[in-house]
Coordinates of N, CA and C in Angstrom, one line a residue:
M1 N -13.2 -12.9 -23.5 CA -13.5 -11.6 -22.9 C -13.8 -10.5 -24.0
T2 N -14.6 -9.5 -23.6 CA -14.9 -8.5 -24.6 C -13.9 -7.4 -24.6
A3 N -14.1 -6.5 -25.5 CA -13.2 -5.3 -25.6 C -13.4 -4.3 -24.5
S4 N -14.3 -4.6 -23.6 CA -14.6 -3.7 -22.4 C -14.0 -4.2 -21.2
T5 N -12.9 -5.0 -21.3 CA -12.3 -5.6 -20.1 C -11.4 -4.5 -19.4
V6 N -11.6 -4.3 -18.1 CA -10.8 -3.3 -17.3 C -10.0 -4.1 -16.3
L7 N -8.7 -3.8 -16.3 CA -7.8 -4.5 -15.3 C -7.5 -3.5 -14.2
I8 N -7.8 -4.0 -13.0 CA -7.4 -3.2 -11.8 C -6.2 -4.0 -11.1
L9 N -5.1 -3.3 -11.1 CA -4.0 -3.8 -10.3 C -4.2 -3.4 -8.9
G10 N -4.6 -4.4 -8.1 CA -5.2 -4.1 -6.8 C -4.4 -4.5 -5.6
G11 N -5.1 -4.9 -4.5 CA -4.4 -5.2 -3.3 C -4.6 -4.2 -2.2
T12 N -5.4 -3.1 -2.5 CA -5.6 -2.0 -1.6 C -7.1 -1.9 -1.4
G13 N -7.5 -1.1 -0.3 CA -8.9 -0.8 -0.1 C -9.5 0.0 -1.2
E14 N -8.7 0.9 -1.8 CA -9.1 1.7 -2.9 C -9.4 0.8 -4.1
G15 N -8.6 -0.2 -4.4 CA -8.8 -1.2 -5.5 C -10.1 -2.0 -5.3
R16 N -10.3 -2.4 -4.0 CA -11.6 -3.2 -3.8 C -12.8 -2.3 -3.9
R17 N -12.7 -1.1 -3.5 CA -13.9 -0.2 -3.6 C -14.2 0.1 -5.1
L18 N -13.1 0.3 -5.9 CA -13.3 0.6 -7.3 C -13.9 -0.6 -8.0
A19 N -13.5 -1.8 -7.7 CA -14.1 -3.0 -8.3 C -15.6 -3.1 -7.9
D20 N -15.9 -2.8 -6.6 CA -17.3 -2.9 -6.2 C -18.1 -1.9 -7.0
L21 N -17.6 -0.6 -7.1 CA -18.4 0.4 -7.8 C -18.6 0.1 -9.3
L22 N -17.5 -0.3 -9.9 CA -17.6 -0.6 -11.3 C -18.6 -1.7 -11.6
R23 N -18.6 -2.7 -10.7 CA -19.6 -3.8 -10.9 C -21.0 -3.3 -10.9
V24 N -21.3 -2.3 -10.1 CA -22.6 -1.7 -10.0 C -22.9 -0.7 -11.1
E25 N -22.0 0.2 -11.3 CA -22.2 1.3 -12.2 C -22.0 1.0 -13.7
L26 N -21.1 0.1 -13.9 CA -20.8 -0.3 -15.3 C -20.9 -1.8 -15.5
P27 N -22.2 -2.3 -15.3 CA -22.4 -3.8 -15.4 C -22.0 -4.4 -16.7
G28 N -21.9 -3.7 -17.7 CA -21.5 -4.2 -19.0 C -20.0 -4.5 -19.2
A29 N -19.2 -3.9 -18.2 CA -17.7 -4.0 -18.3 C -17.3 -5.3 -17.6
H30 N -16.3 -5.9 -18.1 CA -15.7 -7.1 -17.4 C -14.5 -6.6 -16.6
V31 N -14.6 -6.6 -15.3 CA -13.6 -6.1 -14.4 C -12.8 -7.2 -13.8
V32 N -11.5 -7.2 -14.0 CA -10.6 -8.2 -13.4 C -9.6 -7.5 -12.5
S33 N -9.6 -7.9 -11.2 CA -8.7 -7.4 -10.2 C -7.5 -8.4 -10.1
S34 N -6.3 -7.8 -10.2 CA -5.1 -8.6 -10.1 C -4.4 -8.4 -8.7
L35 N -4.2 -9.4 -8.0 CA -3.5 -9.3 -6.7 C -2.2 -10.0 -6.8
A36 N -1.2 -9.4 -6.1 CA 0.2 -9.9 -6.2 C 0.4 -11.2 -5.6
G37 N -0.4 -11.6 -4.5 CA -0.3 -12.9 -3.9 C 0.7 -12.9 -2.8
R38 N 1.1 -11.7 -2.2 CA 2.1 -11.7 -1.2 C 1.5 -11.8 0.2
I39 N 0.1 -11.7 0.3 CA -0.6 -11.9 1.6 C -1.3 -13.2 1.5
A40 N -1.2 -14.0 2.6 CA -1.8 -15.4 2.6 C -3.3 -15.4 2.5
T41 N -3.9 -14.4 3.1 CA -5.4 -14.4 3.1 C -5.8 -13.0 2.7
P42 N -5.7 -12.6 1.4 CA -6.1 -11.3 1.0 C -7.6 -11.1 1.0
R43 N -8.0 -9.8 1.1 CA -9.4 -9.5 1.0 C -9.7 -9.3 -0.5
H44 N -10.6 -10.2 -1.0 CA -10.9 -10.2 -2.4 C -12.0 -9.2 -2.7
P45 N -11.8 -8.5 -3.8 CA -12.8 -7.6 -4.3 C -14.0 -8.3 -5.0
A46 N -15.0 -7.6 -5.4 CA -16.0 -8.1 -6.2 C -15.5 -8.4 -7.6
G47 N -16.2 -9.4 -8.3 CA -15.9 -9.7 -9.7 C -14.7 -10.7 -9.8
S48 N -14.2 -10.7 -11.0 CA -13.1 -11.7 -11.3 C -11.8 -11.3 -10.6
V49 N -11.1 -12.3 -10.1 CA -9.8 -12.0 -9.4 C -8.7 -13.0 -10.0
R50 N -7.6 -12.5 -10.2 CA -6.4 -13.3 -10.6 C -5.3 -13.0 -9.5
V51 N -4.6 -14.0 -9.2 CA -3.5 -13.9 -8.1 C -2.2 -14.3 -8.7
G52 N -1.2 -13.5 -8.4 CA 0.2 -13.8 -8.9 C 0.7 -12.8 -9.9
G53 N 2.0 -12.8 -10.1 CA 2.6 -11.9 -11.0 C 2.3 -12.2 -12.5
F54 N 2.7 -11.3 -13.4 CA 2.5 -11.5 -14.8 C 3.8 -11.9 -15.5
G55 N 4.9 -11.9 -14.8 CA 6.1 -12.3 -15.5 C 6.8 -11.1 -16.1
G56 N 6.8 -9.9 -15.4 CA 7.5 -8.8 -15.9 C 6.7 -8.0 -17.0
V57 N 7.3 -7.0 -17.6 CA 6.7 -6.1 -18.5 C 6.1 -6.9 -19.7
G58 N 7.0 -7.8 -20.2 CA 6.5 -8.6 -21.4 C 5.3 -9.4 -21.1
G59 N 5.3 -10.1 -19.9 CA 4.2 -10.9 -19.6 C 2.9 -10.1 -19.4
L60 N 3.0 -8.9 -18.8 CA 1.9 -8.1 -18.6 C 1.3 -7.6 -19.9
A61 N 2.2 -7.2 -20.8 CA 1.8 -6.7 -22.1 C 1.1 -7.8 -22.9
T62 N 1.6 -9.0 -22.8 CA 1.0 -10.2 -23.5 C -0.4 -10.4 -22.9
W63 N -0.6 -10.3 -21.6 CA -1.9 -10.5 -20.9 C -2.9 -9.4 -21.4
L64 N -2.4 -8.2 -21.5 CA -3.3 -7.1 -21.9 C -3.8 -7.4 -23.3
R65 N -2.9 -7.8 -24.2 CA -3.3 -8.1 -25.6 C -4.3 -9.3 -25.7
E66 N -3.9 -10.3 -25.0 CA -4.7 -11.6 -25.1 C -6.1 -11.4 -24.5
H67 N -6.2 -10.5 -23.5 CA -7.5 -10.3 -22.8 C -8.2 -9.1 -23.3
R68 N -7.7 -8.4 -24.4 CA -8.3 -7.3 -25.0 C -8.7 -6.2 -24.0
V69 N -7.7 -5.9 -23.1 CA -8.0 -4.9 -22.1 C -8.0 -3.5 -22.7
C70 N -9.1 -2.7 -22.3 CA -9.2 -1.4 -22.8 C -8.8 -0.3 -21.9
A71 N -8.6 -0.7 -20.6 CA -8.1 0.3 -19.6 C -7.5 -0.4 -18.4
V72 N -6.5 0.2 -17.8 CA -5.9 -0.3 -16.6 C -5.9 0.7 -15.5
V73 N -6.2 0.3 -14.3 CA -6.1 1.2 -13.2 C -5.1 0.6 -12.2
D74 N -4.0 1.3 -12.0 CA -3.0 0.9 -11.0 C -3.5 1.4 -9.6
A75 N -4.1 0.5 -8.9 CA -4.5 0.8 -7.5 C -3.7 0.0 -6.5
T76 N -2.4 -0.2 -6.8 CA -1.5 -1.0 -5.9 C -1.1 -0.1 -4.8
H77 N -0.4 -0.6 -3.8 CA 0.1 0.1 -2.7 C 1.1 1.2 -3.2
P78 N 1.1 2.4 -2.5 CA 2.0 3.4 -3.0 C 3.5 3.0 -3.0
F79 N 3.9 2.0 -2.3 CA 5.3 1.5 -2.3 C 5.5 0.4 -3.3
A80 N 4.5 0.0 -4.1 CA 4.7 -1.1 -5.0 C 5.3 -0.5 -6.3
A81 N 6.5 0.0 -6.2 CA 7.1 0.7 -7.3 C 7.4 -0.2 -8.5
R82 N 7.7 -1.4 -8.3 CA 8.1 -2.3 -9.4 C 6.9 -2.5 -10.3
I83 N 5.7 -2.9 -9.8 CA 4.6 -3.2 -10.6 C 4.0 -1.9 -11.3
S84 N 4.1 -0.8 -10.6 CA 3.7 0.5 -11.2 C 4.6 0.8 -12.4
A85 N 5.9 0.6 -12.3 CA 6.8 0.9 -13.4 C 6.5 -0.1 -14.6
A86 N 6.2 -1.4 -14.2 CA 5.9 -2.3 -15.3 C 4.6 -2.0 -15.9
A87 N 3.6 -1.6 -15.2 CA 2.3 -1.2 -15.8 C 2.5 0.0 -16.7
A88 N 3.3 1.0 -16.4 CA 3.5 2.1 -17.2 C 4.1 1.7 -18.5
E89 N 5.1 0.8 -18.5 CA 5.8 0.4 -19.7 C 4.9 -0.5 -20.5
A90 N 4.2 -1.4 -19.9 CA 3.4 -2.4 -20.7 C 2.3 -1.7 -21.4
T91 N 1.6 -0.8 -20.6 CA 0.4 -0.2 -21.2 C 0.9 0.8 -22.4
A92 N 2.0 1.4 -22.2 CA 2.5 2.3 -23.3 C 2.8 1.4 -24.5
A93 N 3.4 0.3 -24.3 CA 3.7 -0.6 -25.5 C 2.5 -1.1 -26.2
C94 N 1.4 -1.3 -25.4 CA 0.1 -1.8 -26.0 C -0.9 -0.7 -26.4
G95 N -0.6 0.5 -26.1 CA -1.5 1.6 -26.4 C -2.8 1.5 -25.5
V96 N -2.6 1.0 -24.3 CA -3.8 0.9 -23.4 C -3.7 2.1 -22.4
P97 N -4.8 2.8 -22.2 CA -4.8 3.9 -21.2 C -4.6 3.4 -19.8
L98 N -3.8 4.1 -19.0 CA -3.4 3.8 -17.6 C -3.7 4.9 -16.7
L99 N -4.4 4.6 -15.6 CA -4.6 5.6 -14.5 C -4.0 5.1 -13.2
A100 N -3.4 6.0 -12.5 CA -2.9 5.6 -11.1 C -3.9 6.1 -10.1
L101 N -4.4 5.2 -9.3 CA -5.3 5.5 -8.1 C -4.5 5.4 -6.9
R102 N -4.1 6.6 -6.3 CA -3.2 6.6 -5.2 C -3.9 7.4 -4.0
R103 N -4.0 6.8 -2.9 CA -4.5 7.5 -1.7 C -3.5 8.7 -1.4
R104 N -4.0 9.7 -0.8 CA -3.2 10.9 -0.5 C -2.2 10.5 0.6
A105 N -1.0 11.0 0.5 CA 0.1 10.7 1.5 C -0.3 11.5 2.8
W106 N 0.2 10.9 3.9 CA 0.1 11.6 5.2 C 1.0 12.9 5.2
S107 N 0.6 13.9 5.9 CA 1.5 15.0 6.1 C 1.5 15.4 7.6
P108 N 2.7 15.8 8.1 CA 2.8 16.1 9.5 C 1.9 17.4 9.9
G109 N 1.4 17.3 11.1 CA 0.7 18.4 11.6 C 1.3 19.0 12.9
S110 N 0.6 19.9 13.5 CA 1.1 20.5 14.7 C 1.3 19.5 15.8
G111 N 2.5 19.5 16.4 CA 2.8 18.5 17.4 C 3.5 17.3 16.9
D112 N 3.5 17.0 15.6 CA 4.2 15.8 15.1 C 5.7 16.0 15.1
D113 N 6.4 14.9 15.4 CA 7.9 14.9 15.3 C 8.3 13.8 14.3
W114 N 8.2 14.2 13.1 CA 8.6 13.3 12.0 C 10.0 13.4 11.6
R115 N 10.7 12.3 11.4 CA 12.0 12.3 10.8 C 11.9 11.6 9.5
C116 N 11.9 12.3 8.4 CA 11.6 11.7 7.1 C 12.9 11.2 6.4
V117 N 12.8 10.1 5.8 CA 14.0 9.5 5.1 C 13.5 8.9 3.8
D118 N 14.5 8.6 2.9 CA 14.1 8.1 1.6 C 14.2 6.6 1.4
S119 N 14.7 5.9 2.4 CA 14.8 4.4 2.2 C 14.7 3.7 3.5
M120 N 14.5 2.4 3.5 CA 14.4 1.6 4.7 C 15.8 1.6 5.4
E121 N 16.8 1.6 4.6 CA 18.2 1.5 5.2 C 18.5 2.8 6.0
E122 N 18.0 3.9 5.4 CA 18.2 5.2 6.2 C 17.3 5.2 7.5
A123 N 16.2 4.6 7.4 CA 15.3 4.5 8.6 C 16.0 3.6 9.7
A124 N 16.6 2.5 9.2 CA 17.3 1.6 10.2 C 18.5 2.3 10.8
A125 N 19.2 3.1 10.1 CA 20.4 3.8 10.6 C 20.0 4.9 11.6
L126 N 18.9 5.6 11.3 CA 18.4 6.7 12.1 C 17.8 6.2 13.4
V127 N 17.0 5.2 13.3 CA 16.2 4.8 14.5 C 17.1 4.3 15.7
R128 N 18.2 3.6 15.3 CA 19.1 3.1 16.4 C 19.7 4.2 17.1
T129 N 19.7 5.5 16.6 CA 20.3 6.6 17.3 C 19.3 7.4 18.2
I130 N 18.0 7.1 18.0 CA 17.0 7.9 18.7 C 16.1 7.1 19.6
A131 N 16.2 5.8 19.6 CA 15.2 5.0 20.3 C 15.8 3.7 20.8
S132 N 15.1 3.1 21.7 CA 15.5 1.7 22.2 C 14.4 0.7 22.1
R133 N 13.1 1.1 22.0 CA 12.0 0.2 21.8 C 11.0 0.8 20.8
V134 N 11.0 0.1 19.6 CA 10.4 0.7 18.4 C 9.2 -0.1 17.9
L135 N 8.2 0.6 17.6 CA 7.1 -0.1 16.8 C 7.4 0.0 15.3
L136 N 7.5 -1.1 14.7 CA 8.0 -1.2 13.3 C 6.8 -1.7 12.4
T137 N 6.3 -0.8 11.6 CA 5.1 -1.1 10.8 C 5.5 -0.8 9.3
V138 N 6.4 -1.6 8.8 CA 6.9 -1.3 7.4 C 6.6 -2.5 6.5
G139 N 5.9 -3.5 7.0 CA 5.6 -4.7 6.2 C 6.7 -5.8 6.4
R140 N 6.3 -7.0 6.2 CA 7.1 -8.2 6.5 C 8.3 -8.3 5.6
Q141 N 8.2 -7.7 4.4 CA 9.3 -7.8 3.4 C 10.4 -6.8 3.6
E142 N 10.2 -5.9 4.5 CA 11.2 -4.8 4.7 C 12.0 -5.0 6.0
L143 N 11.7 -6.0 6.8 CA 12.4 -6.2 8.1 C 13.9 -6.5 8.0
G144 N 14.3 -7.0 6.9 CA 15.7 -7.3 6.7 C 16.6 -6.1 6.9
A145 N 16.1 -4.9 6.6 CA 16.9 -3.7 6.7 C 17.3 -3.4 8.1
F146 N 16.6 -4.0 9.1 CA 16.8 -3.8 10.5 C 17.5 -4.9 11.2
A147 N 17.9 -6.0 10.4 CA 18.5 -7.2 10.9 C 19.8 -7.0 11.6
G148 N 20.6 -6.0 11.1 CA 21.9 -5.8 11.7 C 21.9 -5.0 13.0
D149 N 20.7 -4.6 13.5 CA 20.6 -3.8 14.7 C 20.5 -4.8 15.9
R150 N 21.5 -4.9 16.7 CA 21.5 -5.9 17.8 C 21.2 -5.2 19.1
H151 N 20.9 -4.0 19.1 CA 20.6 -3.2 20.4 C 19.2 -2.8 20.5
T152 N 18.6 -2.4 19.5 CA 17.2 -1.9 19.6 C 16.2 -3.0 19.7
W153 N 15.2 -2.9 20.5 CA 14.1 -3.9 20.6 C 13.0 -3.4 19.7
F154 N 12.5 -4.3 18.8 CA 11.4 -4.0 17.8 C 10.2 -4.8 18.1
L155 N 9.0 -4.1 18.0 CA 7.7 -4.8 17.9 C 7.3 -4.6 16.4
A156 N 7.5 -5.7 15.6 CA 7.2 -5.7 14.2 C 5.8 -6.2 14.0
R157 N 4.9 -5.3 13.5 CA 3.5 -5.6 13.3 C 3.4 -5.9 11.8
C158 N 2.8 -7.1 11.5 CA 2.7 -7.6 10.1 C 1.4 -8.3 9.9
V159 N 0.9 -8.4 8.7 CA -0.3 -9.2 8.4 C 0.0 -10.7 8.4
D160 N 1.2 -11.1 7.8 CA 1.6 -12.5 7.8 C 3.0 -12.6 8.4
H161 N 3.4 -13.8 8.9 CA 4.6 -13.9 9.6 C 5.8 -13.7 8.6
P162 N 6.8 -12.9 9.0 CA 7.9 -12.5 8.1 C 8.9 -13.7 8.0
D163 N 9.6 -13.7 7.0 CA 10.8 -14.6 6.8 C 12.0 -13.9 7.2
P164 N 13.1 -14.7 7.6 CA 14.4 -14.1 7.9 C 15.0 -13.4 6.7
P165 N 15.9 -12.5 7.0 CA 16.5 -12.1 8.3 C 15.6 -11.2 9.0
L166 N 15.7 -11.3 10.4 CA 14.9 -10.4 11.2 C 15.8 -9.7 12.2
P167 N 15.4 -8.6 12.9 CA 16.2 -8.1 13.9 C 16.5 -9.1 15.0
A168 N 17.6 -8.9 15.7 CA 18.0 -9.8 16.8 C 17.0 -9.8 17.9
R169 N 16.5 -8.6 18.3 CA 15.6 -8.5 19.4 C 14.2 -8.0 18.8
V170 N 13.4 -8.9 18.5 CA 12.1 -8.6 17.9 C 11.0 -9.5 18.4
E171 N 9.8 -8.8 18.6 CA 8.6 -9.5 18.8 C 7.7 -9.3 17.6
V172 N 7.2 -10.3 17.0 CA 6.3 -10.2 15.8 C 4.8 -10.2 16.3
L173 N 4.1 -9.2 15.9 CA 2.7 -9.1 16.2 C 1.9 -9.2 14.9
L174 N 1.2 -10.3 14.8 CA 0.4 -10.5 13.6 C -1.0 -9.8 13.7
D175 N -1.2 -8.8 12.9 CA -2.5 -8.0 13.1 C -2.7 -7.3 11.7
R176 N -4.0 -6.9 11.6 CA -4.4 -6.2 10.3 C -5.3 -5.1 10.7
G177 N -5.1 -3.9 10.1 CA -6.0 -2.8 10.4 C -7.4 -3.0 9.8
P178 N -8.2 -2.0 10.0 CA -8.0 -0.7 10.6 C -7.8 -0.7 12.1
Y179 N -7.1 0.3 12.6 CA -6.8 0.5 14.0 C -7.4 1.7 14.6
T180 N -7.7 1.7 15.9 CA -8.2 2.9 16.5 C -7.1 3.6 17.3
V181 N -7.3 4.9 17.6 CA -6.4 5.6 18.3 C -6.2 5.0 19.7
A182 N -7.3 4.7 20.3 CA -7.3 4.1 21.7 C -6.5 2.8 21.7
A183 N -6.6 1.9 20.7 CA -5.9 0.7 20.7 C -4.4 1.0 20.4
E184 N -4.1 1.9 19.6 CA -2.7 2.2 19.3 C -2.0 2.9 20.5
R185 N -2.8 3.7 21.2 CA -2.2 4.4 22.4 C -1.9 3.3 23.4
A186 N -2.8 2.4 23.6 CA -2.6 1.3 24.6 C -1.4 0.4 24.2
L187 N -1.2 0.1 22.9 CA -0.1 -0.7 22.4 C 1.2 0.0 22.7
L188 N 1.3 1.3 22.4 CA 2.5 2.1 22.7 C 2.8 2.1 24.2
D189 N 1.8 2.2 25.0 CA 2.1 2.3 26.5 C 2.4 0.9 27.0
E190 N 1.7 -0.1 26.6 CA 2.0 -1.5 27.2 C 3.4 -2.0 26.8
R191 N 3.8 -1.6 25.6 CA 5.1 -2.2 25.2 C 6.3 -1.2 25.4
G192 N 6.0 0.0 26.0 CA 7.0 1.0 26.3 C 7.7 1.5 25.1
I193 N 6.9 1.7 24.0 CA 7.5 2.2 22.7 C 7.9 3.6 22.8
D194 N 9.1 3.9 22.3 CA 9.6 5.3 22.3 C 9.9 5.8 20.9
A195 N 9.5 5.1 19.9 CA 9.6 5.6 18.5 C 8.8 4.7 17.6
V196 N 8.3 5.3 16.5 CA 7.6 4.5 15.5 C 8.3 4.6 14.1
V197 N 8.4 3.5 13.4 CA 8.9 3.5 12.1 C 7.8 3.1 11.1
T198 N 7.6 3.8 10.1 CA 6.5 3.4 9.2 C 6.8 4.0 7.8
K199 N 6.0 3.5 6.8 CA 6.0 4.0 5.4 C 4.9 5.1 5.3
N200 N 5.1 6.0 4.4 CA 4.0 7.0 4.2 C 3.0 6.4 3.2
S201 N 2.3 5.4 3.8 CA 1.3 4.7 2.9 C 0.0 5.6 2.7
G202 N -0.3 6.5 3.6 CA -1.5 7.3 3.5 C -2.7 6.5 3.9
G203 N -3.9 7.2 3.9 CA -5.1 6.5 4.2 C -5.5 6.4 5.6
P204 N -6.7 6.2 6.0 CA -7.2 6.3 7.3 C -7.0 4.9 8.1
A205 N -6.8 3.8 7.4 CA -6.8 2.5 8.1 C -5.7 2.4 9.1
T206 N -4.6 2.9 8.8 CA -3.4 2.8 9.7 C -2.9 4.1 10.3
A207 N -3.7 5.2 10.1 CA -3.2 6.5 10.5 C -3.3 6.7 12.0
A208 N -4.0 5.8 12.8 CA -4.2 6.1 14.2 C -2.9 6.0 15.0
K209 N -1.9 5.3 14.5 CA -0.6 5.2 15.2 C 0.1 6.6 15.2
L210 N -0.2 7.4 14.1 CA 0.5 8.7 14.1 C -0.2 9.6 15.1
T211 N -1.5 9.5 15.3 CA -2.1 10.3 16.3 C -1.6 9.9 17.7
A212 N -1.6 8.6 17.9 CA -1.1 8.1 19.2 C 0.3 8.6 19.5
A213 N 1.2 8.5 18.5 CA 2.6 8.9 18.6 C 2.7 10.4 19.0
R214 N 1.8 11.2 18.3 CA 1.8 12.6 18.6 C 1.4 12.9 20.0
E215 N 0.3 12.2 20.5 CA -0.1 12.4 21.9 C 0.9 12.0 22.9
R216 N 1.8 11.0 22.5 CA 2.8 10.6 23.4 C 4.2 11.3 23.2
A217 N 4.2 12.3 22.3 CA 5.4 13.0 21.9 C 6.5 12.1 21.5
L218 N 6.2 11.1 20.7 CA 7.2 10.1 20.2 C 7.6 10.5 18.8
P219 N 8.9 10.3 18.5 CA 9.4 10.6 17.1 C 8.8 9.5 16.2
V220 N 8.5 9.9 14.9 CA 8.1 8.9 13.9 C 9.1 9.0 12.8
V221 N 9.8 7.9 12.5 CA 10.7 7.8 11.3 C 9.8 7.4 10.1
M222 N 9.6 8.4 9.2 CA 8.7 8.2 8.1 C 9.5 8.0 6.8
V223 N 9.2 6.9 6.1 CA 9.9 6.6 4.9 C 9.0 7.2 3.7
R224 N 9.6 8.1 3.0 CA 8.9 8.7 1.9 C 8.5 7.7 0.8
R225 N 7.5 8.1 0.0 CA 7.1 7.2 -1.1 C 8.1 7.3 -2.2
P226 N 8.2 6.2 -3.0 CA 9.0 6.2 -4.2 C 8.3 7.0 -5.2
A227 N 9.1 7.5 -6.2 CA 8.5 8.4 -7.3 C 7.6 7.5 -8.1
C228 N 6.5 8.1 -8.6 CA 5.6 7.4 -9.5 C 6.1 7.6 -10.9
P229 N 5.7 6.6 -11.8 CA 6.2 6.8 -13.2 C 5.7 8.1 -13.8
H230 N 6.5 8.7 -14.7 CA 6.1 9.9 -15.3 C 5.0 9.7 -16.3
D231 N 4.3 10.8 -16.5 CA 3.3 10.8 -17.6 C 2.1 9.9 -17.4
V232 N 1.9 9.4 -16.1 CA 0.7 8.6 -15.8 C -0.2 9.5 -15.0
P233 N -1.5 9.7 -15.6 CA -2.4 10.5 -14.8 C -2.7 9.8 -13.5
E234 N -3.0 10.7 -12.5 CA -3.2 10.1 -11.1 C -4.4 10.8 -10.5
V235 N -5.2 10.0 -9.7 CA -6.3 10.5 -8.9 C -6.2 9.9 -7.5
S236 N -6.8 10.5 -6.5 CA -6.8 10.0 -5.2 C -8.2 9.6 -4.7
D237 N -9.1 9.8 -5.6 CA -10.5 9.5 -5.2 C -11.1 8.4 -6.1
V238 N -11.8 7.4 -5.5 CA -12.3 6.3 -6.2 C -13.4 6.7 -7.2
D239 N -14.2 7.7 -6.8 CA -15.2 8.2 -7.7 C -14.6 8.8 -9.0
A240 N -13.5 9.4 -8.8 CA -12.8 10.0 -10.0 C -12.2 8.9 -10.9
A241 N -11.8 7.8 -10.3 CA -11.3 6.6 -11.1 C -12.5 6.0 -11.8
V242 N -13.7 5.9 -11.2 CA -14.9 5.4 -11.9 C -15.2 6.3 -13.1
A243 N -15.1 7.6 -12.9 CA -15.4 8.5 -14.0 C -14.4 8.3 -15.2
W244 N -13.2 8.1 -14.8 CA -12.1 7.9 -15.8 C -12.4 6.6 -16.6
V245 N -12.8 5.5 -15.9 CA -13.1 4.3 -16.6 C -14.3 4.5 -17.5
R246 N -15.3 5.1 -17.0 CA -16.5 5.4 -17.7 C -16.2 6.1 -19.1
H247 N -15.3 7.1 -19.0 CA -14.9 7.8 -20.2 C -14.2 6.9 -21.1
R248 N -13.3 6.1 -20.6 CA -12.5 5.2 -21.5 C -13.5 4.2 -22.3
L249 N -14.6 3.8 -21.6 CA -15.5 2.9 -22.2 C -16.6 3.6 -22.9
A250 N -16.6 5.0 -22.9 CA -17.6 5.8 -23.6 C -19.0 5.5 -23.1
V251 N -19.1 5.3 -21.8 CA -20.4 5.0 -21.2 C -21.0 6.3 -20.7
P252 N -22.3 6.7 -21.1 CA -22.8 7.9 -20.6 C -22.9 8.0 -19.1
A253 N -22.8 9.2 -18.5 CA -22.8 9.3 -17.0 C -24.1 8.9 -16.4
D254 N -25.3 8.9 -17.1 CA -26.5 8.5 -16.6 C -26.9 7.1 -16.9
H255 N -25.8 6.3 -17.3 CA -26.1 4.9 -17.7 C -26.5 4.1 -16.4

């Protein structure tokens, strides 16, 4: 690989769009998208793709050196705190520039009834006091936090089937966004949902459930994002990430 290798830590729509744009706008760069491998059938971006972990900070640092990476864009999920922290540490050790590409967080609007918490455990403790039938959209790896609740009925929507432990009263719905407000409204009505639990992932693909919950005057237990690593520049726009990579590679804007 050349010294113009760019690593995208991906798995998000923003990461896929960034890979697509870089392939067109910076054809001389070698773009590698890394996916964690936690989804059985991930949507692959354009260009080179690697799947699986790096083996911690040391493994990632070794990979960066061996592949002569000149820039890293962390376009992982806003809740992928572990890989984001590892990326910050590994790039600092190697002297490789790092940019965080994060979609903007959702924010409550008029008519929203959000109950914000800092952890999945707090969400599980709160929801059992305010609801009996809950739409749970927190990802398959977080369902264990609700396993001790034997009274609440959950509709757990996941991309892949979750592993135990699971709540005692749960229906698993395998589905993948984007979702429409009409479909989310119908789901809430058909299942008799009286509360929604979700992460503040941001972005339009899964925001329809928040609109539907507002229309039905349902409470939403919203898990706040984990803190991002300090001293890592951050953008929320894919075009801004392209410009950052272009600058790192010293490619003229009219190239």
